[in-house]
Amino acid sequence: MASTSRPPARKRRNTHAAASSGSTRTVAALFYTAACTSITVMSFSLLHTTHAFVYLPRRDHRLTSTLPSQWDLGRCSSNHDGRPGVPKWRGHTRDMLVRAATSKKSSAEAPEERDWKQALLEDDDLDIDAIIAANKETLPRLPGILSASPRDGNVDLPESFLDEAVASPKKEEGVGPLVSRAKMQGLGGKGEEDEEKKKAQQNARLATWLGENGVWMQDKSGWGVPPHPLLLSSRTIDEIELEDSGRGLICKYPINMGNALFQLPLSIVIDKEKSLAAFDGALPADINEYFAIALMLIQQRALGPSSFWAPYIDVLPTTEEVDPTLVWPEEDLALLETSPLVAATRSLKRKLAAEFALLEEQYMRARSDVFDPSVFTFEAYLWAFINIFSRAIRVKIGGKRGPSGEEEESIIMCPYADLINHNPFANTYIVAEKPFKMFNPIRGEEVITIYADKDYKKMEQVYISYGPKSNADLLLLYGFCLDRNPFNSVDLTVALLPDDPLFEEKRAFLAQAERREKEAFPYPNELFEYLRLVYLTKEDMGGKALREMEFTDPISLENELAAMASIEGACEEALASYSTKEEDDARLINDSKLFNMFPKTQRMAIKHRRSEKRLLKKTAAAVKQQLLNLRSGKRKLRPEEE
Ligand SMILES: C[S@@+](CC[C@H](N)C(=O)[O-])C[C@H]1O[C@@H](n2cnc3c(N)ncnc32)[C@H](O)[C@@H]1O
């Protein structure tokens, strides 16, 4: 029941705003995982936050363009008729889009799938929440690229050290920020031709190497094995964003849904075990998997043609080819403006630099015979990590078990499979399995199999989903972002009000739940629960202890209004913190001739900041509408009161 005997939410907002001038900085802890990161974009006095960002472990959910389902906010997307609710599509029902986007359909249904792609291109108001909900079932079984490493993040090194430590392209004198790194693409002439030729030779060597190591690469059938159905292309274009996506795998023949695309023996993957063997006792058995793989990549690259993995290492991209924000020059980072991705990038640089220093101290210095300091440089370490971030996969192999006997995943670098590009809607999947022995060229061994998620036509590119990644995750770790990313998210950092008479009680309660008095939430339900606690008064408690309260449902009208008003205010303040407007970014992006002349990093920065602003705007508008509905009584506090 609504309580009406409490001070109005507005008054509380003022109280808090006054208190926020002494706001504190949240220290960032970084985990090597896009799946587990959340990046806070809010700086709003209302909730006593700064441009802090917080990484929360084990969270896959994001504040996408929606708020809790119980609010039925129309997915924070304005409908064509301006009302919240199920968005109307040009000829598409929401169900149809969801079905199309998540289906494992036969080719007979393929036109529908074209519809959602086309719709994605045409309309800003895609009901992405429904698609995410429908995808939840299928996405987690895909091996998300990277997962959590030990929670050892916070290392504070002076920025100057980092600037020196992290190799970033040199500034060009006297050129403005938008064009200083401009390399006119497609005007490379002979140089570009040579580069293409080199890539084609590398591709051919990789295919030969795969064939020599038990992968069926032949153009004809073998005993029980169909012809190899894929081509390795040196240059692919993302079909929705029309951005260069580097190498990729293309269908040579039509492929049926559920068929194996290829199988790889475990002998060719790089994992911690292989690294321990390659360093022959110079690394401790309990070394972190990421470090072991990074060091092995550096070692094998230095071995050149004598490395067994040379054909694989040769097709790994350079740091500049991946170009994640980690190595962007300051002038490009500046284009991200107040995006928390800037802070996340700096934190990741710090973490990598600190960890490299630790590795040097702990293992490398004492064994300079194995770890040649001119080879195991920080630059090489960055290259290795950028490759791990952007292409390592997690998979259960070799019956590996954790301390309590449960099957555990391993991190592996998987040649060939890691040439598949990202599409957030793809359901292609990778498993380790023991295939049927009789005709298989890889007999009786455990192998990595990649299965087709749908029917593919000849010359179609095969995609896989790297997981439900936000644009910040993608740019930080993979060097690209998507203008239309259904998993894009903006987290809100929320904090207890310092002048709340219940502050200490609430803080102790949060501590029991392993939460702090300031948290970042990517997931709207949890955000609401936290905010209900933030605005909870003694009256709301009605004599109960905090632990007896139920925060999953609305507590009182006042409480709910305050929580919603905070979100609206937060979104608006975040929007105001950008010096550019969403419309300006959109105009720039839509002028494709001009936009395509910018270097990729700058295009990505503009796309990214625009996508954040769009999400903030939609969220603010939806919450505002909901507030109005609640205040006017058009909407009841609890669904059962409707
Ligand atoms: C796992 S690798 C895929 C193979 C990669 N294209 C290559 O040339 O090696 C991931 C990298 O591919 C690129 N990539 C993948 N999907 C992309 C997409 N949809 N748009 C743009 N680039 C993409 C990014 O550079 C990313 O870091």
JSON list of N, CA, C and O in Angstrom, two decimals, residues 40-45 49-52 333-342 490-492 568-582 585 609 612-613 616-617:
[
{"chain": "A", "resi": 40, "resn": "THR", "atom": "N", "xyz": [29.90, 1.71, -15.65]},
{"chain": "A", "resi": 40, "resn": "THR", "atom": "CA", "xyz": [28.97, 2.72, -15.18]},
{"chain": "A", "resi": 40, "resn": "THR", "atom": "C", "xyz": [29.13, 3.99, -15.98]},
{"chain": "A", "resi": 40, "resn": "THR", "atom": "O", "xyz": [30.23, 4.46, -16.15]},
{"chain": "A", "resi": 41, "resn": "VAL", "atom": "N", "xyz": [28.07, 4.50, -16.45]},
{"chain": "A", "resi": 41, "resn": "VAL", "atom": "CA", "xyz": [28.21, 5.72, -17.24]},
{"chain": "A", "resi": 41, "resn": "VAL", "atom": "C", "xyz": [27.68, 6.94, -16.53]},
{"chain": "A", "resi": 41, "resn": "VAL", "atom": "O", "xyz": [27.74, 8.02, -17.05]},
{"chain": "A", "resi": 42, "resn": "MET", "atom": "N", "xyz": [27.15, 6.76, -15.36]},
{"chain": "A", "resi": 42, "resn": "MET", "atom": "CA", "xyz": [26.46, 7.87, -14.74]},
{"chain": "A", "resi": 42, "resn": "MET", "atom": "C", "xyz": [27.36, 8.73, -13.88]},
{"chain": "A", "resi": 42, "resn": "MET", "atom": "O", "xyz": [28.17, 8.25, -13.15]},
{"chain": "A", "resi": 43, "resn": "SER", "atom": "N", "xyz": [27.13, 10.00, -13.98]},
{"chain": "A", "resi": 43, "resn": "SER", "atom": "CA", "xyz": [27.69, 10.90, -13.00]},
{"chain": "A", "resi": 43, "resn": "SER", "atom": "C", "xyz": [26.55, 11.81, -12.63]},
{"chain": "A", "resi": 43, "resn": "SER", "atom": "O", "xyz": [26.16, 12.67, -13.39]},
{"chain": "A", "resi": 44, "resn": "PHE", "atom": "N", "xyz": [25.96, 11.58, -11.51]},
{"chain": "A", "resi": 44, "resn": "PHE", "atom": "CA", "xyz": [24.82, 12.43, -11.18]},
{"chain": "A", "resi": 44, "resn": "PHE", "atom": "C", "xyz": [24.78, 12.67, -9.68]},
{"chain": "A", "resi": 44, "resn": "PHE", "atom": "O", "xyz": [24.92, 11.76, -8.88]},
{"chain": "A", "resi": 45, "resn": "SER", "atom": "N", "xyz": [24.65, 13.91, -9.38]},
{"chain": "A", "resi": 45, "resn": "SER", "atom": "CA", "xyz": [24.72, 14.30, -7.97]},
{"chain": "A", "resi": 45, "resn": "SER", "atom": "C", "xyz": [23.63, 13.62, -7.17]},
{"chain": "A", "resi": 45, "resn": "SER", "atom": "O", "xyz": [23.78, 13.29, -6.03]},
{"chain": "A", "resi": 49, "resn": "THR", "atom": "N", "xyz": [27.32, 10.01, -7.05]},
{"chain": "A", "resi": 49, "resn": "THR", "atom": "CA", "xyz": [28.32, 9.22, -7.76]},
{"chain": "A", "resi": 49, "resn": "THR", "atom": "C", "xyz": [29.22, 10.14, -8.56]},
{"chain": "A", "resi": 49, "resn": "THR", "atom": "O", "xyz": [28.93, 11.30, -8.76]},
{"chain": "A", "resi": 50, "resn": "THR", "atom": "N", "xyz": [30.29, 9.58, -9.00]},
{"chain": "A", "resi": 50, "resn": "THR", "atom": "CA", "xyz": [31.18, 10.30, -9.90]},
{"chain": "A", "resi": 50, "resn": "THR", "atom": "C", "xyz": [31.24, 9.51, -11.20]},
{"chain": "A", "resi": 50, "resn": "THR", "atom": "O", "xyz": [30.51, 8.55, -11.36]},
{"chain": "A", "resi": 51, "resn": "HIS", "atom": "N", "xyz": [32.16, 9.90, -12.07]},
{"chain": "A", "resi": 51, "resn": "HIS", "atom": "CA", "xyz": [32.31, 9.09, -13.28]},
{"chain": "A", "resi": 51, "resn": "HIS", "atom": "C", "xyz": [33.06, 7.83, -12.95]},
{"chain": "A", "resi": 51, "resn": "HIS", "atom": "O", "xyz": [34.07, 7.49, -13.54]},
{"chain": "A", "resi": 52, "resn": "ALA", "atom": "N", "xyz": [32.60, 7.20, -11.96]},
{"chain": "A", "resi": 52, "resn": "ALA", "atom": "CA", "xyz": [33.27, 5.98, -11.55]},
{"chain": "A", "resi": 52, "resn": "ALA", "atom": "C", "xyz": [32.77, 4.84, -12.41]},
{"chain": "A", "resi": 52, "resn": "ALA", "atom": "O", "xyz": [31.72, 4.96, -13.03]},
{"chain": "A", "resi": 333, "resn": "LEU", "atom": "N", "xyz": [40.56, 8.72, -27.75]},
{"chain": "A", "resi": 333, "resn": "LEU", "atom": "CA", "xyz": [39.80, 8.48, -26.50]},
{"chain": "A", "resi": 333, "resn": "LEU", "atom": "C", "xyz": [38.97, 9.70, -26.15]},
{"chain": "A", "resi": 333, "resn": "LEU", "atom": "O", "xyz": [37.84, 9.57, -25.65]},
{"chain": "A", "resi": 334, "resn": "ALA", "atom": "N", "xyz": [39.51, 10.89, -26.47]},
{"chain": "A", "resi": 334, "resn": "ALA", "atom": "CA", "xyz": [38.78, 12.12, -26.16]},
{"chain": "A", "resi": 334, "resn": "ALA", "atom": "C", "xyz": [37.44, 12.17, -26.89]},
{"chain": "A", "resi": 334, "resn": "ALA", "atom": "O", "xyz": [36.49, 12.79, -26.41]},
{"chain": "A", "resi": 335, "resn": "LEU", "atom": "N", "xyz": [37.35, 11.50, -28.02]},
{"chain": "A", "resi": 335, "resn": "LEU", "atom": "CA", "xyz": [36.08, 11.51, -28.76]},
{"chain": "A", "resi": 335, "resn": "LEU", "atom": "C", "xyz": [35.00, 10.71, -28.03]},
{"chain": "A", "resi": 335, "resn": "LEU", "atom": "O", "xyz": [33.81, 10.84, -28.32]},
{"chain": "A", "resi": 336, "resn": "LEU", "atom": "N", "xyz": [35.41, 9.89, -27.09]},
{"chain": "A", "resi": 336, "resn": "LEU", "atom": "CA", "xyz": [34.41, 9.14, -26.30]},
{"chain": "A", "resi": 336, "resn": "LEU", "atom": "C", "xyz": [33.78, 10.03, -25.23]},
{"chain": "A", "resi": 336, "resn": "LEU", "atom": "O", "xyz": [32.83, 9.63, -24.56]},
{"chain": "A", "resi": 337, "resn": "GLU", "atom": "N", "xyz": [34.38, 11.19, -25.06]},
{"chain": "A", "resi": 337, "resn": "GLU", "atom": "CA", "xyz": [33.87, 12.19, -24.11]},
{"chain": "A", "resi": 337, "resn": "GLU", "atom": "C", "xyz": [33.72, 11.61, -22.70]},
{"chain": "A", "resi": 337, "resn": "GLU", "atom": "O", "xyz": [34.66, 11.01, -22.21]},
{"chain": "A", "resi": 338, "resn": "THR", "atom": "N", "xyz": [32.52, 11.71, -22.13]},
{"chain": "A", "resi": 338, "resn": "THR", "atom": "CA", "xyz": [32.36, 11.28, -20.73]},
{"chain": "A", "resi": 338, "resn": "THR", "atom": "C", "xyz": [32.02, 9.79, -20.61]},
{"chain": "A", "resi": 338, "resn": "THR", "atom": "O", "xyz": [31.65, 9.33, -19.53]},
{"chain": "A", "resi": 339, "resn": "SER", "atom": "N", "xyz": [32.13, 9.07, -21.69]},
{"chain": "A", "resi": 339, "resn": "SER", "atom": "CA", "xyz": [31.82, 7.65, -21.60]},
{"chain": "A", "resi": 339, "resn": "SER", "atom": "C", "xyz": [32.73, 6.97, -20.57]},
{"chain": "A", "resi": 339, "resn": "SER", "atom": "O", "xyz": [33.94, 7.22, -20.56]},
{"chain": "A", "resi": 340, "resn": "PRO", "atom": "N", "xyz": [32.19, 6.14, -19.74]},
{"chain": "A", "resi": 340, "resn": "PRO", "atom": "CA", "xyz": [33.03, 5.43, -18.76]},
{"chain": "A", "resi": 340, "resn": "PRO", "atom": "C", "xyz": [34.00, 4.47, -19.41]},
{"chain": "A", "resi": 340, "resn": "PRO", "atom": "O", "xyz": [34.90, 3.95, -18.76]},
{"chain": "A", "resi": 341, "resn": "LEU", "atom": "N", "xyz": [33.82, 4.26, -20.69]},
{"chain": "A", "resi": 341, "resn": "LEU", "atom": "CA", "xyz": [34.76, 3.39, -21.40]},
{"chain": "A", "resi": 341, "resn": "LEU", "atom": "C", "xyz": [36.17, 3.97, -21.30]},
{"chain": "A", "resi": 341, "resn": "LEU", "atom": "O", "xyz": [37.15, 3.22, -21.30]},
{"chain": "A", "resi": 342, "resn": "VAL", "atom": "N", "xyz": [36.28, 5.27, -21.19]},
{"chain": "A", "resi": 342, "resn": "VAL", "atom": "CA", "xyz": [37.60, 5.89, -21.07]},
{"chain": "A", "resi": 342, "resn": "VAL", "atom": "C", "xyz": [38.26, 5.42, -19.77]},
{"chain": "A", "resi": 342, "resn": "VAL", "atom": "O", "xyz": [39.41, 4.98, -19.76]},
{"chain": "A", "resi": 490, "resn": "VAL", "atom": "N", "xyz": [23.83, 0.43, -20.45]},
{"chain": "A", "resi": 490, "resn": "VAL", "atom": "CA", "xyz": [24.36, 1.56, -19.69]},
{"chain": "A", "resi": 490, "resn": "VAL", "atom": "C", "xyz": [24.07, 1.26, -18.23]},
{"chain": "A", "resi": 490, "resn": "VAL", "atom": "O", "xyz": [22.92, 1.08, -17.86]},
{"chain": "A", "resi": 491, "resn": "ASP", "atom": "N", "xyz": [25.09, 1.17, -17.46]},
{"chain": "A", "resi": 491, "resn": "ASP", "atom": "CA", "xyz": [24.87, 0.88, -16.04]},
{"chain": "A", "resi": 491, "resn": "ASP", "atom": "C", "xyz": [24.74, 2.15, -15.23]},
{"chain": "A", "resi": 491, "resn": "ASP", "atom": "O", "xyz": [25.30, 3.17, -15.57]},
{"chain": "A", "resi": 492, "resn": "LEU", "atom": "N", "xyz": [24.03, 2.03, -14.16]},
{"chain": "A", "resi": 492, "resn": "LEU", "atom": "CA", "xyz": [23.90, 3.17, -13.26]},
{"chain": "A", "resi": 492, "resn": "LEU", "atom": "C", "xyz": [24.61, 2.84, -11.96]},
{"chain": "A", "resi": 492, "resn": "LEU", "atom": "O", "xyz": [24.46, 1.75, -11.43]},
{"chain": "A", "resi": 568, "resn": "GLU", "atom": "N", "xyz": [15.57, 8.64, -13.78]},
{"chain": "A", "resi": 568, "resn": "GLU", "atom": "CA", "xyz": [15.35, 9.65, -14.81]},
{"chain": "A", "resi": 568, "resn": "GLU", "atom": "C", "xyz": [16.40, 10.76, -14.69]},
{"chain": "A", "resi": 568, "resn": "GLU", "atom": "O", "xyz": [17.03, 11.15, -15.68]},
{"chain": "A", "resi": 569, "resn": "GLY", "atom": "N", "xyz": [16.60, 11.23, -13.46]},
{"chain": "A", "resi": 569, "resn": "GLY", "atom": "CA", "xyz": [17.59, 12.29, -13.24]},
{"chain": "A", "resi": 569, "resn": "GLY", "atom": "C", "xyz": [18.98, 11.84, -13.65]},
{"chain": "A", "resi": 569, "resn": "GLY", "atom": "O", "xyz": [19.75, 12.60, -14.26]},
{"chain": "A", "resi": 570, "resn": "ALA", "atom": "N", "xyz": [19.28, 10.62, -13.32]},
{"chain": "A", "resi": 570, "resn": "ALA", "atom": "CA", "xyz": [20.60, 10.08, -13.65]},
{"chain": "A", "resi": 570, "resn": "ALA", "atom": "C", "xyz": [20.83, 10.08, -15.15]},
{"chain": "A", "resi": 570, "resn": "ALA", "atom": "O", "xyz": [21.88, 10.49, -15.64]},
{"chain": "A", "resi": 571, "resn": "CYS", "atom": "N", "xyz": [19.84, 9.61, -15.87]},
{"chain": "A", "resi": 571, "resn": "CYS", "atom": "CA", "xyz": [19.97, 9.54, -17.33]},
{"chain": "A", "resi": 571, "resn": "CYS", "atom": "C", "xyz": [20.15, 10.95, -17.89]},
{"chain": "A", "resi": 571, "resn": "CYS", "atom": "O", "xyz": [20.99, 11.18, -18.76]},
{"chain": "A", "resi": 572, "resn": "GLU", "atom": "N", "xyz": [19.37, 11.88, -17.37]},
{"chain": "A", "resi": 572, "resn": "GLU", "atom": "CA", "xyz": [19.44, 13.22, -17.92]},
{"chain": "A", "resi": 572, "resn": "GLU", "atom": "C", "xyz": [20.78, 13.88, -17.62]},
{"chain": "A", "resi": 572, "resn": "GLU", "atom": "O", "xyz": [21.35, 14.55, -18.46]},
{"chain": "A", "resi": 573, "resn": "GLU", "atom": "N", "xyz": [21.27, 13.66, -16.42]},
{"chain": "A", "resi": 573, "resn": "GLU", "atom": "CA", "xyz": [22.58, 14.25, -16.10]},
{"chain": "A", "resi": 573, "resn": "GLU", "atom": "C", "xyz": [23.68, 13.64, -16.94]},
{"chain": "A", "resi": 573, "resn": "GLU", "atom": "O", "xyz": [24.61, 14.33, -17.36]},
{"chain": "A", "resi": 574, "resn": "ALA", "atom": "N", "xyz": [23.57, 12.36, -17.13]},
{"chain": "A", "resi": 574, "resn": "ALA", "atom": "CA", "xyz": [24.60, 11.71, -17.96]},
{"chain": "A", "resi": 574, "resn": "ALA", "atom": "C", "xyz": [24.57, 12.27, -19.37]},
{"chain": "A", "resi": 574, "resn": "ALA", "atom": "O", "xyz": [25.60, 12.55, -19.97]},
{"chain": "A", "resi": 575, "resn": "LEU", "atom": "N", "xyz": [23.37, 12.46, -19.88]},
{"chain": "A", "resi": 575, "resn": "LEU", "atom": "CA", "xyz": [23.24, 13.02, -21.24]},
{"chain": "A", "resi": 575, "resn": "LEU", "atom": "C", "xyz": [23.84, 14.42, -21.30]},
{"chain": "A", "resi": 575, "resn": "LEU", "atom": "O", "xyz": [24.54, 14.77, -22.26]},
{"chain": "A", "resi": 576, "resn": "ALA", "atom": "N", "xyz": [23.58, 15.20, -20.26]},
{"chain": "A", "resi": 576, "resn": "ALA", "atom": "CA", "xyz": [24.06, 16.58, -20.25]},
{"chain": "A", "resi": 576, "resn": "ALA", "atom": "C", "xyz": [25.58, 16.64, -20.15]},
{"chain": "A", "resi": 576, "resn": "ALA", "atom": "O", "xyz": [26.20, 17.64, -20.50]},
{"chain": "A", "resi": 577, "resn": "SER", "atom": "N", "xyz": [26.19, 15.56, -19.66]},
{"chain": "A", "resi": 577, "resn": "SER", "atom": "CA", "xyz": [27.64, 15.58, -19.48]},
{"chain": "A", "resi": 577, "resn": "SER", "atom": "C", "xyz": [28.40, 15.48, -20.81]},
{"chain": "A", "resi": 577, "resn": "SER", "atom": "O", "xyz": [29.57, 15.78, -20.88]},
{"chain": "A", "resi": 578, "resn": "TYR", "atom": "N", "xyz": [27.73, 15.05, -21.86]},
{"chain": "A", "resi": 578, "resn": "TYR", "atom": "CA", "xyz": [28.39, 15.01, -23.18]},
{"chain": "A", "resi": 578, "resn": "TYR", "atom": "C", "xyz": [28.34, 16.41, -23.80]},
{"chain": "A", "resi": 578, "resn": "TYR", "atom": "O", "xyz": [27.31, 17.09, -23.69]},
{"chain": "A", "resi": 579, "resn": "SER", "atom": "N", "xyz": [29.39, 16.78, -24.47]},
{"chain": "A", "resi": 579, "resn": "SER", "atom": "CA", "xyz": [29.36, 18.11, -25.11]},
{"chain": "A", "resi": 579, "resn": "SER", "atom": "C", "xyz": [28.68, 18.03, -26.48]},
{"chain": "A", "resi": 579, "resn": "SER", "atom": "O", "xyz": [28.36, 19.04, -27.08]},
{"chain": "A", "resi": 580, "resn": "THR", "atom": "N", "xyz": [28.50, 16.82, -26.97]},
{"chain": "A", "resi": 580, "resn": "THR", "atom": "CA", "xyz": [27.82, 16.66, -28.26]},
{"chain": "A", "resi": 580, "resn": "THR", "atom": "C", "xyz": [26.43, 16.05, -28.03]},
{"chain": "A", "resi": 580, "resn": "THR", "atom": "O", "xyz": [26.20, 15.38, -27.03]},
{"chain": "A", "resi": 581, "resn": "LYS", "atom": "N", "xyz": [25.56, 16.27, -28.97]},
{"chain": "A", "resi": 581, "resn": "LYS", "atom": "CA", "xyz": [24.21, 15.74, -28.85]},
{"chain": "A", "resi": 581, "resn": "LYS", "atom": "C", "xyz": [24.06, 14.47, -29.68]},
{"chain": "A", "resi": 581, "resn": "LYS", "atom": "O", "xyz": [24.77, 14.30, -30.68]},
{"chain": "A", "resi": 582, "resn": "GLU", "atom": "N", "xyz": [23.11, 13.67, -29.28]},
{"chain": "A", "resi": 582, "resn": "GLU", "atom": "CA", "xyz": [22.88, 12.42, -30.02]},
{"chain": "A", "resi": 582, "resn": "GLU", "atom": "C", "xyz": [22.53, 12.71, -31.47]},
{"chain": "A", "resi": 582, "resn": "GLU", "atom": "O", "xyz": [23.00, 12.04, -32.39]},
{"chain": "A", "resi": 585, "resn": "ASP", "atom": "N", "xyz": [25.63, 13.42, -33.52]},
{"chain": "A", "resi": 585, "resn": "ASP", "atom": "CA", "xyz": [26.35, 12.17, -33.85]},
{"chain": "A", "resi": 585, "resn": "ASP", "atom": "C", "xyz": [25.61, 11.43, -34.96]},
{"chain": "A", "resi": 585, "resn": "ASP", "atom": "O", "xyz": [26.23, 10.92, -35.90]},
{"chain": "A", "resi": 609, "resn": "ARG", "atom": "N", "xyz": [29.57, 6.56, -28.51]},
{"chain": "A", "resi": 609, "resn": "ARG", "atom": "CA", "xyz": [28.96, 7.59, -27.65]},
{"chain": "A", "resi": 609, "resn": "ARG", "atom": "C", "xyz": [27.52, 7.82, -28.07]},
{"chain": "A", "resi": 609, "resn": "ARG", "atom": "O", "xyz": [26.65, 8.10, -27.25]},
{"chain": "A", "resi": 612, "resn": "GLU", "atom": "N", "xyz": [25.33, 5.11, -26.52]},
{"chain": "A", "resi": 612, "resn": "GLU", "atom": "CA", "xyz": [25.08, 5.35, -25.09]},
{"chain": "A", "resi": 612, "resn": "GLU", "atom": "C", "xyz": [24.00, 6.42, -24.90]},
{"chain": "A", "resi": 612, "resn": "GLU", "atom": "O", "xyz": [23.09, 6.26, -24.08]},
{"chain": "A", "resi": 613, "resn": "LYS", "atom": "N", "xyz": [24.13, 7.49, -25.68]},
{"chain": "A", "resi": 613, "resn": "LYS", "atom": "CA", "xyz": [23.17, 8.59, -25.53]},
{"chain": "A", "resi": 613, "resn": "LYS", "atom": "C", "xyz": [21.76, 8.13, -25.90]},
{"chain": "A", "resi": 613, "resn": "LYS", "atom": "O", "xyz": [20.78, 8.50, -25.26]},
{"chain": "A", "resi": 616, "resn": "LEU", "atom": "N", "xyz": [20.35, 6.13, -23.07]},
{"chain": "A", "resi": 616, "resn": "LEU", "atom": "CA", "xyz": [20.01, 7.00, -21.93]},
{"chain": "A", "resi": 616, "resn": "LEU", "atom": "C", "xyz": [18.72, 7.77, -22.21]},
{"chain": "A", "resi": 616, "resn": "LEU", "atom": "O", "xyz": [17.86, 7.91, -21.34]},
{"chain": "A", "resi": 617, "resn": "LYS", "atom": "N", "xyz": [18.61, 8.25, -23.44]},
{"chain": "A", "resi": 617, "resn": "LYS", "atom": "CA", "xyz": [17.41, 9.02, -23.80]},
{"chain": "A", "resi": 617, "resn": "LYS", "atom": "C", "xyz": [16.16, 8.15, -23.71]},
{"chain": "A", "resi": 617, "resn": "LYS", "atom": "O", "xyz": [15.13, 8.55, -23.17]}
]
